[in-house]
Amino acid sequence: MTRDDLFNINAGINVELASACAKECPNAMYLVVSNPVNSIVPVWAETLKKFNTYNPNRLFGVTTLDISRANTFASERFGMPVNVPVVGGHAGNTIVPLFSLAQPSIHLEGEELDKFTHRVAFGGDEVVQAKAGGGSATLSMAAAGAKFCESVLTALNGEQVEEIAYVVNTVAEKKYGTSFFATEITLGPDGIVDVKDTVANASDYERARVNAMVDDLRTQIKKGIDFVSSKL
Ligand SMILES: NC(=O)c1ccc[n+]([C@@H]2O[C@H](COP(=O)([O-])OP(=O)(O)OC[C@H]3O[C@@H](n4cnc5c(N)ncnc54)[C@H](O)[C@@H]3O)[C@@H](O)[C@H]2O)c1
């Protein structure tokens, strides 16, 4: 199956799901994992708009798996637990790990930095190849999805929670023309309460990677928007 086939099938299913949710649970938090996430989240936004139930603070593309990968690779390399923010999108070069902002701080440079950055961005392909036709990163996705769900549930319970997700992002829209962009967010009982400009604090290397991929991300977002215009 080509990426376009995957998009058309999953976009169609997600228009159906979003339409049903708009009617049955219009105030829910929607956590989208269907790939390609970069295009399917805009599919949800556009579909919900058609039903006048769209609330950008309650729609999330789940990119937690990218962060789990970055954390795992950095933790293995440095022999201690490391938290690495990962921003941008959720496909290949649009996934940009920000090792310069890792906590506790770590130092990667040169070829090693290139290698780690590439491995986070293309880790999904590595899993597909390792499973040799047996599927994709199903269990790690389940773990990542559960982690993000737990954050949303904690926020619904009244606590503010820091997370990273692919969400409507007015800063990125102004800077790059990308209406959606994965970044650090604060969650509260009604959804997103703050969207941070994580890239502003990143290294020159990381900001260059963001600048190099935004055309692709814009195209992928438009693909989702155009799909809904052609269907609804
Ligand atoms: N966001 C991420 O990090 C991430 C990671 C891995 C996989 N994924 C994506 O998650 C999705 C699911 O992956 P999977 O490995 O669980 O796939 P899968 O094929 O194992 O499961 C898909 C499920 O969807 C159901 N389904 C099919 N058509 C449907 C419809 N019209 N309405 C409702 N349900 C329908 C199928 O019955 C099946 O149970 C894929 O889009 C995959 O690309 C995302």
XYZ file of N, CA and C and ligand atoms in Angstrom:
740
model
N 0.843 -1.205 0.000
C 0.000 0.000 0.000
C 0.881 1.259 0.000
N 0.542 2.211 -0.869
C 1.335 3.452 -0.891
C 0.853 4.368 0.240
N 1.642 5.423 0.505
C 1.242 6.391 1.530
C -0.073 7.068 1.141
N -0.262 7.289 -0.186
C -1.508 7.925 -0.635
C -2.709 7.021 -0.377
N -2.528 5.695 -0.626
C -3.621 4.739 -0.340
C -3.968 4.810 1.143
N -2.920 4.794 1.982
C -3.136 4.826 3.432
C -3.890 6.099 3.801
N -3.466 7.222 3.214
C -4.138 8.493 3.525
C -5.617 8.418 3.142
N -5.892 7.976 1.914
C -7.292 7.996 1.454
C -8.179 7.092 2.297
N -7.675 5.903 2.649
C -8.473 4.976 3.462
C -8.678 5.559 4.864
N -7.573 5.965 5.497
C -7.697 6.464 6.876
C -8.438 7.796 6.947
N -8.270 8.643 5.938
C -8.992 9.934 5.952
C -10.494 9.669 5.864
N -10.893 8.729 5.009
C -12.324 8.396 4.873
C -12.891 7.875 6.184
N -12.158 6.938 6.823
C -12.618 6.383 8.107
C -12.721 7.506 9.146
N -11.741 8.406 9.148
C -11.720 9.458 10.180
C -12.793 10.526 9.956
N -13.177 10.761 8.694
C -14.311 11.675 8.457
C -15.572 11.051 9.068
N -15.721 9.727 8.857
C -16.895 9.023 9.427
C -16.894 9.107 10.957
N -15.709 8.809 11.549
C -15.614 8.821 13.020
C -15.848 10.224 13.580
N -15.246 11.227 12.945
C -15.386 12.609 13.450
C -16.835 13.078 13.299
N -17.496 12.657 12.217
C -18.902 13.058 12.020
C -19.769 12.440 13.120
N -19.516 11.158 13.414
C -20.293 10.489 14.465
C -20.015 11.143 15.822
N -18.752 11.465 16.092
C -18.403 12.095 17.378
C -19.050 13.480 17.483
N -19.060 14.221 16.365
C -19.659 15.572 16.387
C -21.126 15.481 16.807
N -21.791 14.394 16.390
C -23.218 14.247 16.725
C -23.403 13.688 18.139
N -22.588 12.690 18.501
C -22.839 11.940 19.742
C -22.089 12.470 20.969
N -20.884 13.030 20.761
C -20.093 13.484 21.920
C -19.326 14.751 21.519
N -20.055 15.823 21.222
C -19.412 17.028 20.671
C -18.420 17.698 21.604
N -18.505 17.408 22.921
C -17.574 18.081 23.851
C -16.422 17.183 24.291
N -16.248 16.042 23.632
C -15.173 15.116 24.034
C -13.807 15.701 23.709
N -12.772 15.121 24.337
C -11.382 15.380 23.915
C -11.087 14.334 22.845
N -10.593 14.749 21.703
C -10.297 13.814 20.617
C -8.782 13.626 20.505
N -8.342 12.368 20.688
C -6.914 12.034 20.615
C -6.702 11.209 19.357
N -6.065 11.787 18.359
C -5.954 11.138 17.051
C -4.616 10.424 16.928
N -4.663 9.100 16.659
C -3.420 8.352 16.431
C -3.300 7.866 14.984
N -4.407 7.893 14.226
C -4.383 7.365 12.852
C -3.348 8.092 12.005
N -2.593 7.324 11.269
C -1.610 7.924 10.363
C -2.201 8.179 8.985
N -1.713 9.136 8.244
C -0.678 10.089 8.632
C -1.245 11.190 9.549
N -0.777 11.196 10.806
C -1.293 12.132 11.821
C -1.250 13.581 11.312
N -0.157 13.943 10.594
C -0.012 15.341 10.133
C -1.204 15.790 9.287
N -1.815 14.844 8.552
C -2.957 15.180 7.697
C -4.291 14.815 8.350
N -4.294 13.763 9.174
C -5.575 13.285 9.734
C -6.099 14.231 10.824
N -5.232 14.875 11.573
C -5.720 15.844 12.578
C -6.455 17.001 11.865
N -5.890 17.577 10.792
C -6.675 18.569 10.040
C -7.995 17.998 9.493
N -8.021 16.714 9.144
C -9.283 16.090 8.707
C -10.318 16.199 9.828
N -9.897 15.912 11.058
C -10.819 16.022 12.203
C -11.286 17.463 12.377
N -10.340 18.395 12.321
C -10.699 19.816 12.536
C -11.731 20.256 11.503
N -11.471 19.935 10.244
C -12.374 20.397 9.173
C -13.735 19.720 9.275
N -13.741 18.435 9.642
C -15.018 17.722 9.765
C -15.835 18.305 10.916
N -15.179 18.512 12.058
C -15.895 19.071 13.219
C -16.419 20.476 12.897
N -15.655 21.239 12.105
C -16.123 22.586 11.709
C -17.438 22.502 10.952
N -17.540 21.464 10.080
C -18.771 21.322 9.275
C -19.991 21.112 10.166
N -19.755 20.553 11.369
C -20.870 20.307 12.302
C -20.962 21.405 13.379
N -20.161 22.455 13.210
C -20.117 23.566 14.190
C -19.791 23.108 15.614
N -18.966 22.059 15.739
C -18.619 21.595 17.089
C -17.103 21.655 17.328
N -16.372 22.329 16.445
C -14.909 22.311 16.548
C -14.416 23.182 17.696
N -13.594 22.589 18.571
C -12.915 23.346 19.619
C -11.432 22.954 19.563
N -10.567 23.840 19.046
C -9.149 23.479 18.866
C -8.446 23.094 20.160
N -9.008 23.488 21.295
C -8.367 23.139 22.576
C -8.628 21.698 22.995
N -9.474 20.991 22.201
C -9.836 19.614 22.583
C -9.472 18.605 21.493
N -8.581 19.001 20.601
C -8.170 18.100 19.515
C -6.646 17.939 19.540
N -6.191 16.676 19.582
C -4.761 16.398 19.733
C -4.306 15.309 18.751
N -3.189 15.539 18.095
C -2.500 14.456 17.400
C -1.497 13.878 18.392
N -1.551 12.559 18.573
C -0.706 11.941 19.614
C 0.682 11.634 19.039
N 1.678 12.369 19.526
C 3.061 12.196 19.051
C 3.959 11.614 20.149
N 3.316 11.101 21.185
C 4.042 10.628 22.373
C 5.086 9.558 22.037
N 4.799 8.749 21.005
C 5.741 7.679 20.651
C 7.095 8.250 20.213
N 7.067 9.410 19.532
C 8.329 10.033 19.104
C 9.158 10.431 20.324
N 8.462 10.921 21.357
C 9.157 11.336 22.581
C 9.695 10.099 23.306
N 8.875 9.011 23.326
C 9.347 7.773 23.972
C 10.630 7.287 23.299
N 10.657 7.367 21.960
C 11.865 6.907 21.244
C 13.053 7.777 21.599
N 12.864 9.102 21.534
C 13.982 10.016 21.828
C 14.485 9.779 23.254
N 13.555 9.613 24.201
C 13.946 9.379 25.602
C 14.731 8.078 25.735
N 14.235 7.028 25.045
C 14.894 5.717 25.146
C 16.317 5.780 24.589
N 16.466 6.360 23.390
C 17.803 6.393 22.763
C 18.773 7.225 23.612
N 18.283 8.383 24.105
C 19.168 9.245 24.901
C 19.493 8.587 26.243
N 18.497 7.924 26.839
C 18.725 7.286 28.143
C 19.744 6.156 28.012
N 19.629 5.376 26.918
C 20.588 4.287 26.692
C 21.993 4.847 26.495
N 22.073 5.919 25.743
C 23.388 6.501 25.408
C 24.080 7.098 26.644
N 23.272 7.746 27.518
C 23.879 8.469 28.647
C 23.756 7.725 29.977
N 23.103 6.567 29.957
C 23.048 5.730 31.162
C 22.250 6.337 32.299
N 21.235 7.148 31.975
C 20.357 7.737 33.014
C 19.048 8.122 32.337
N 17.962 8.267 33.090
C 16.703 8.682 32.455
C 16.829 10.101 31.898
N 16.435 10.275 30.640
C 16.516 11.594 29.991
C 15.169 11.891 29.345
N 14.689 13.127 29.474
C 13.457 13.562 28.801
C 13.805 14.526 27.679
N 13.372 14.159 26.464
C 13.718 14.954 25.281
C 12.431 15.473 24.630
N 12.247 16.780 24.501
C 11.074 17.253 23.756
C 11.250 16.960 22.263
N 10.148 16.580 21.616
C 10.173 16.331 20.168
C 9.036 17.156 19.568
N 9.348 17.950 18.548
C 8.356 18.896 18.016
C 8.153 18.707 16.513
N 7.204 19.476 15.968
C 6.986 19.487 14.518
C 5.768 18.691 14.139
N 6.023 17.510 13.548
C 4.921 16.658 13.116
C 5.159 15.227 13.548
N 4.490 14.306 12.847
C 4.618 12.896 13.223
C 4.867 12.041 11.978
N 5.832 12.460 11.152
C 6.204 11.652 9.989
C 7.591 12.069 9.533
N 8.514 11.102 9.490
C 9.849 11.314 8.915
C 10.482 12.636 9.320
N 10.886 13.415 8.305
C 11.647 14.646 8.589
C 10.860 15.694 9.377
N 9.533 15.566 9.441
C 8.765 16.566 10.220
C 8.920 16.341 11.734
N 9.449 15.165 12.109
C 9.694 14.867 13.538
C 11.067 15.445 13.907
N 11.088 16.426 14.818
C 12.359 17.070 15.163
C 12.621 16.958 16.676
N 13.533 16.041 17.064
C 13.878 15.937 18.491
C 14.775 17.101 18.890
N 14.505 17.655 20.075
C 15.305 18.798 20.540
C 16.219 18.327 21.681
N 17.310 17.645 21.293
C 18.237 17.119 22.305
C 18.869 18.261 23.118
N 18.946 19.444 22.530
C 19.574 20.574 23.247
C 18.732 21.000 24.452
N 17.435 20.615 24.452
C 16.561 21.010 25.565
C 16.268 19.838 26.497
N 17.038 18.743 26.342
C 16.789 17.552 27.169
C 16.989 17.875 28.646
N 16.250 17.153 29.476
C 16.380 17.259 30.936
C 16.658 15.877 31.507
N 17.719 15.654 32.288
C 18.818 16.578 32.517
C 19.584 16.839 31.229
N 20.401 17.880 31.217
C 21.012 18.263 29.947
C 22.070 17.244 29.519
N 22.146 17.047 28.215
C 23.079 16.084 27.617
C 23.774 16.786 26.458
N 24.840 16.180 25.946
C 25.490 16.834 24.812
C 25.719 15.830 23.684
N 25.118 16.109 22.542
C 25.346 15.311 21.338
C 25.813 16.275 20.270
N 26.751 15.853 19.440
C 27.161 16.765 18.353
C 27.617 15.966 17.136
N 27.819 16.698 16.047
C 28.375 16.120 14.826
C 27.577 14.936 14.302
N 28.313 13.929 13.854
C 27.675 12.752 13.237
C 26.758 12.026 14.207
N 27.158 12.013 15.479
C 26.335 11.309 16.468
C 24.967 12.009 16.613
N 24.970 13.335 16.618
C 23.717 14.093 16.706
C 22.857 13.806 15.475
N 23.487 13.795 14.296
C 22.745 13.470 13.055
C 22.104 12.093 13.173
N 22.896 11.128 13.673
C 22.428 9.739 13.767
C 21.236 9.620 14.730
N 21.342 10.249 15.876
C 20.248 10.175 16.858
C 18.998 10.890 16.343
N 19.196 12.030 15.702
C 18.055 12.797 15.180
C 17.329 11.974 14.121
N 18.119 11.358 13.230
C 17.539 10.542 12.162
C 16.805 9.338 12.747
N 17.385 8.741 13.772
C 16.786 7.518 14.342
C 15.428 7.818 14.983
N 15.302 8.979 15.621
C 14.001 9.349 16.203
C 12.994 9.595 15.070
N 13.441 10.334 14.042
C 12.513 10.697 12.953
C 12.052 9.474 12.167
N 12.934 8.492 12.012
C 12.600 7.343 11.157
C 12.525 6.037 11.952
N 12.332 6.142 13.269
C 12.269 4.952 14.130
C 11.128 4.019 13.751
N 10.028 4.594 13.258
C 8.878 3.769 12.857
C 9.257 2.825 11.730
N 10.067 3.305 10.781
C 10.496 2.464 9.646
C 11.369 1.317 10.154
N 12.212 1.631 11.146
C 13.102 0.608 11.710
C 12.270 -0.553 12.283
N 11.161 -0.199 12.960
C 10.299 -1.232 13.558
C 9.629 -2.058 12.455
N 9.116 -1.359 11.427
C 8.440 -2.070 10.328
C 9.410 -3.066 9.683
N 10.652 -2.626 9.455
C 11.644 -3.527 8.836
C 11.968 -4.694 9.765
N 12.121 -4.408 11.051
C 12.473 -5.472 12.003
C 11.360 -6.520 12.083
N 10.097 -6.075 11.932
C 8.983 -7.032 12.020
C 8.712 -7.717 10.684
N 9.455 -7.293 9.651
C 9.444 -7.947 8.332
C 8.041 -8.327 7.863
N 7.196 -7.343 7.748
C 5.846 -7.605 7.233
C 4.856 -7.976 8.320
N 5.339 -8.082 9.568
C 4.456 -8.476 10.679
C 3.738 -7.311 11.340
N 3.793 -6.112 10.741
C 3.056 -4.969 11.299
C 3.971 -3.837 11.707
N 3.410 -2.898 12.457
C 4.184 -1.716 12.841
C 4.347 -1.679 14.359
N 4.581 -0.473 14.878
C 4.927 -0.330 16.302
C 3.671 -0.366 17.163
N 3.001 -1.509 17.189
C 1.687 -1.571 17.833
C 1.762 -1.436 19.355
N 2.651 -2.207 19.990
C 2.672 -2.188 21.462
C 3.237 -0.888 22.015
N 4.311 -0.383 21.368
C 4.879 0.872 21.878
C 3.888 2.007 21.664
N 3.102 1.934 20.567
C 2.061 2.948 20.352
C 0.993 2.857 21.435
N 0.643 1.607 21.804
C -0.368 1.437 22.852
C 0.132 2.067 24.156
N 1.401 1.835 24.463
C 1.968 2.402 25.701
C 1.982 3.932 25.624
N 2.388 4.457 24.448
C 2.454 5.915 24.288
C 1.047 6.527 24.354
N 0.094 5.866 23.684
C -1.295 6.365 23.698
C -1.858 6.356 25.108
N -1.552 5.294 25.863
C -2.047 5.202 27.244
C -1.464 6.324 28.089
N -0.189 6.634 27.861
C 0.457 7.702 28.642
C -0.234 9.038 28.375
N -0.505 9.303 27.087
C -1.139 10.593 26.763
C -2.570 10.647 27.312
N -3.296 9.500 27.202
C -4.668 9.444 27.766
C -4.637 9.764 29.253
N -3.634 9.198 29.945
C -3.547 9.413 31.389
C -3.361 10.899 31.701
N -2.545 11.579 30.890
C -2.341 13.026 31.096
C -3.657 13.775 30.912
N -4.419 13.396 29.864
C -5.690 14.086 29.603
C -6.662 13.829 30.763
N -6.686 12.578 31.254
C -7.591 12.251 32.368
C -7.196 13.010 33.637
N -5.883 13.109 33.886
C -5.409 13.856 35.062
C -5.849 15.316 34.942
N -5.732 15.874 33.730
C -6.137 17.275 33.513
C -7.649 17.432 33.692
N -8.404 16.453 33.181
C -9.871 16.515 33.341
C -10.249 16.506 34.822
N -9.386 15.896 35.629
C -9.623 15.818 37.074
C -9.255 17.093 37.807
N -8.736 18.085 37.061
C -8.496 19.387 37.687
C -7.046 19.782 37.846
N -6.101 18.866 37.500
C -4.680 19.237 37.647
C -4.156 19.775 36.328
N -3.226 20.720 36.358
C -2.585 21.146 35.106
C -1.444 20.176 34.783
N -1.369 19.773 33.529
C -0.378 18.768 33.129
C 0.404 19.291 31.928
N 1.724 19.105 31.972
C 2.562 19.491 30.830
C 2.673 18.301 29.882
N 2.448 18.545 28.606
C 2.529 17.471 27.611
C 3.118 18.027 26.311
N 3.265 17.135 25.345
C 3.623 17.556 23.986
C 2.623 16.877 23.061
N 2.071 17.633 22.109
C 1.143 17.030 21.140
C 1.083 17.916 19.900
N 0.525 17.318 18.855
C 0.357 18.008 17.560
C -0.994 18.716 17.597
N -0.936 20.053 17.755
C -2.161 20.811 18.021
C -2.184 22.090 17.176
N -3.333 22.760 17.194
C -3.410 24.076 16.553
C -2.403 24.980 17.236
N -1.629 25.699 16.408
C -0.503 26.417 16.970
C -0.368 27.768 16.270
N -0.819 28.824 16.948
C -0.843 30.133 16.283
C 0.574 30.705 16.111
N 1.491 30.337 17.021
C 2.873 30.815 16.868
C 3.486 30.201 15.609
N 3.310 28.884 15.450
C 3.859 28.204 14.267
C 3.177 28.708 12.993
N 1.897 28.999 13.100
C 1.160 29.525 11.938
C 1.816 30.833 11.469
N 2.115 31.702 12.431
C 2.735 32.996 12.085
C 4.137 32.793 11.530
N 4.914 31.893 12.188
C 6.322 31.738 11.806
C 6.495 30.937 10.522
N 5.694 29.858 10.392
C 5.943 28.909 9.294
C 4.737 28.679 8.387
N 3.594 29.231 8.743
C 2.384 28.972 7.946
C 1.825 27.580 8.174
N 2.204 26.949 9.306
C 1.697 25.604 9.619
C 0.667 25.725 10.738
N -0.600 25.555 10.400
C -1.647 25.781 11.407
C -1.562 24.753 12.547
N -1.028 23.570 12.260
C -0.808 22.553 13.302
C 0.696 22.351 13.476
N 1.115 22.096 14.704
C 2.546 21.913 14.970
C 2.669 21.266 16.348
N 3.467 20.199 16.451
C 3.646 19.544 17.762
C 4.583 20.380 18.616
N 4.139 20.665 19.824
C 4.927 21.500 20.727
C 4.522 21.210 22.170
N 5.213 21.854 23.113
C 4.828 21.694 24.519
C 3.511 22.429 24.761
N 2.633 21.784 25.513
C 1.342 22.393 25.845
C 1.064 22.178 27.331
N 0.168 22.998 27.863
C -0.356 22.747 29.208
C -1.813 22.352 29.053
N -2.173 21.247 29.727
C -3.553 20.754 29.685
C -4.261 21.102 30.981
N -5.540 21.453 30.855
C -6.389 21.676 32.022
C -7.704 20.944 31.813
N -8.677 21.158 32.702
C -9.939 20.412 32.618
C -10.718 20.652 31.320
N -10.472 21.796 30.658
C -11.181 22.064 29.403
C -10.297 21.879 28.180
N -9.178 21.214 28.357
C -8.287 20.983 27.221
C -7.039 21.850 27.326
N -6.582 22.314 26.157
C -5.319 23.069 26.132
C -5.525 24.443 26.777
N -4.635 24.777 27.715
C -4.700 26.124 28.299
C -3.494 26.973 27.880
N -2.434 26.305 27.395
C -1.278 27.082 26.940
C -0.518 26.294 25.882
N -0.103 26.993 24.823
C 0.715 26.382 23.765
C 2.053 27.110 23.767
N 3.137 26.380 23.998
C 4.443 27.045 24.140
C 5.225 27.036 22.820
N 6.093 28.016 22.677
C 6.948 28.095 21.483
C 8.267 27.394 21.804
N 8.227 26.057 21.872
C 9.405 25.290 22.300
C 10.599 25.524 21.379
N 10.322 25.658 20.076
C 11.416 25.792 19.095
C 12.251 27.051 19.355
N 11.633 28.080 19.939
C 12.352 29.345 20.170
C 13.602 29.125 21.017
N 13.583 28.101 21.881
C 14.732 27.866 22.769
C 15.689 26.800 22.238
N 15.407 26.276 21.046
C 16.209 25.168 20.510
C 17.537 25.675 19.934
N 18.422 24.713 19.613
C 19.737 25.081 19.055
C 19.586 25.505 17.589
N 20.640 26.110 17.032
C 20.618 26.503 15.615
C 20.380 25.280 14.730
N 21.038 24.171 15.080
C 20.903 22.916 14.306
C 19.438 22.480 14.253
N 18.787 22.526 15.408
C 17.392 22.056 15.490
C 16.442 23.029 14.775
N 16.709 24.325 14.943
C 15.842 25.309 14.265
C 15.997 25.194 12.753
N 17.214 24.882 12.303
C 17.424 24.691 10.854
C 16.634 23.482 10.367
N 16.582 22.433 11.183
C 15.807 21.243 10.772
C 14.317 21.586 10.686
N 13.841 22.389 11.622
C 12.430 22.802 11.564
C 12.198 23.609 10.285
N 13.081 24.586 10.032
C 12.890 25.421 8.832
C 12.911 24.590 7.553
N 13.730 23.517 7.571
C 13.865 22.696 6.360
C 12.642 21.817 6.113
N 11.820 21.585 7.120
C 10.711 20.632 6.930
C 9.331 21.306 6.839
N 9.251 22.613 7.118
C 7.910 23.204 7.246
C 7.114 23.203 5.930
N 7.817 23.246 4.790
C 7.087 23.168 3.503
C 6.337 21.833 3.427
N 7.031 20.744 3.823
C 6.399 19.411 3.795
C 5.204 19.366 4.748
N 5.395 19.916 5.940
C 4.307 19.872 6.922
C 3.092 20.661 6.413
N 3.361 21.837 5.843
C 2.260 22.652 5.282
C 1.482 21.863 4.227
N 2.229 21.171 3.353
C 1.595 20.384 2.282
C 0.734 19.275 2.883
N 1.259 18.624 3.943
C 0.516 17.514 4.557
C -0.748 18.015 5.266
N -0.669 19.190 5.863
C -1.852 19.774 6.519
C -2.908 20.092 5.449
N -2.457 20.688 4.351
C -3.386 21.077 3.273
C -4.088 19.853 2.689
N -3.346 18.756 2.630
C -3.919 17.519 2.084
C -5.155 17.097 2.894
N -5.052 17.187 4.219
C -6.179 16.836 5.089
C -7.348 17.794 4.895
N -7.038 19.089 4.814
C -8.093 20.105 4.660
C -8.813 19.896 3.315
N -8.024 19.682 2.252
C -8.612 19.519 0.911
C -9.475 18.261 0.838
N -9.061 17.208 1.546
C -9.836 15.961 1.514
C -11.254 16.214 2.026
N -11.356 16.928 3.140
C -12.688 17.167 3.728
C -13.511 18.076 2.818
N -12.872 19.096 2.229
C -13.618 19.985 1.308
C -14.198 19.193 0.151
N -13.462 18.156 -0.290
C -13.943 17.394 -1.442
C -15.024 16.379 -1.061
N -15.152 16.094 0.251
C -16.101 15.041 0.683
C -17.352 15.593 1.341
N -17.246 16.693 2.096
C -18.416 17.154 2.870
C -18.970 18.467 2.306
N 0.438 8.025 16.299
C 1.328 7.025 16.382
O 2.383 7.175 17.008
C 1.056 5.689 15.729
C 1.909 4.601 15.939
C 1.576 3.364 15.382
C 0.442 3.253 14.605
N -0.336 4.359 14.388
C -1.547 4.314 13.577
O -2.607 3.795 14.364
C -3.589 3.210 13.494
C -3.937 1.822 13.968
O -2.774 1.022 13.896
P -2.859 -0.510 14.286
O -1.467 -1.038 14.176
O -3.600 -0.647 15.587
O -3.728 -1.048 13.068
P -4.652 -2.350 13.020
O -4.839 -2.631 11.569
O -4.081 -3.404 13.923
O -6.024 -1.876 13.678
C -6.918 -1.035 12.994
C -8.284 -1.227 13.618
O -9.208 -0.318 13.003
C -10.430 -1.011 12.786
N -11.174 -0.335 11.701
C -10.994 -0.469 10.380
N -11.911 0.257 9.713
C -12.688 0.867 10.643
C -13.818 1.726 10.573
N -14.319 2.114 9.403
N -14.362 2.160 11.724
C -13.856 1.780 12.916
N -12.799 0.947 13.042
C -12.219 0.499 11.915
C -10.003 -2.412 12.407
O -11.046 -3.327 12.622
C -8.839 -2.642 13.387
O -9.299 -3.142 14.629
C -2.983 3.237 12.099
O -3.474 4.368 11.409
C -1.497 3.419 12.371
O -0.831 4.022 11.292
C -0.051 5.547 14.955
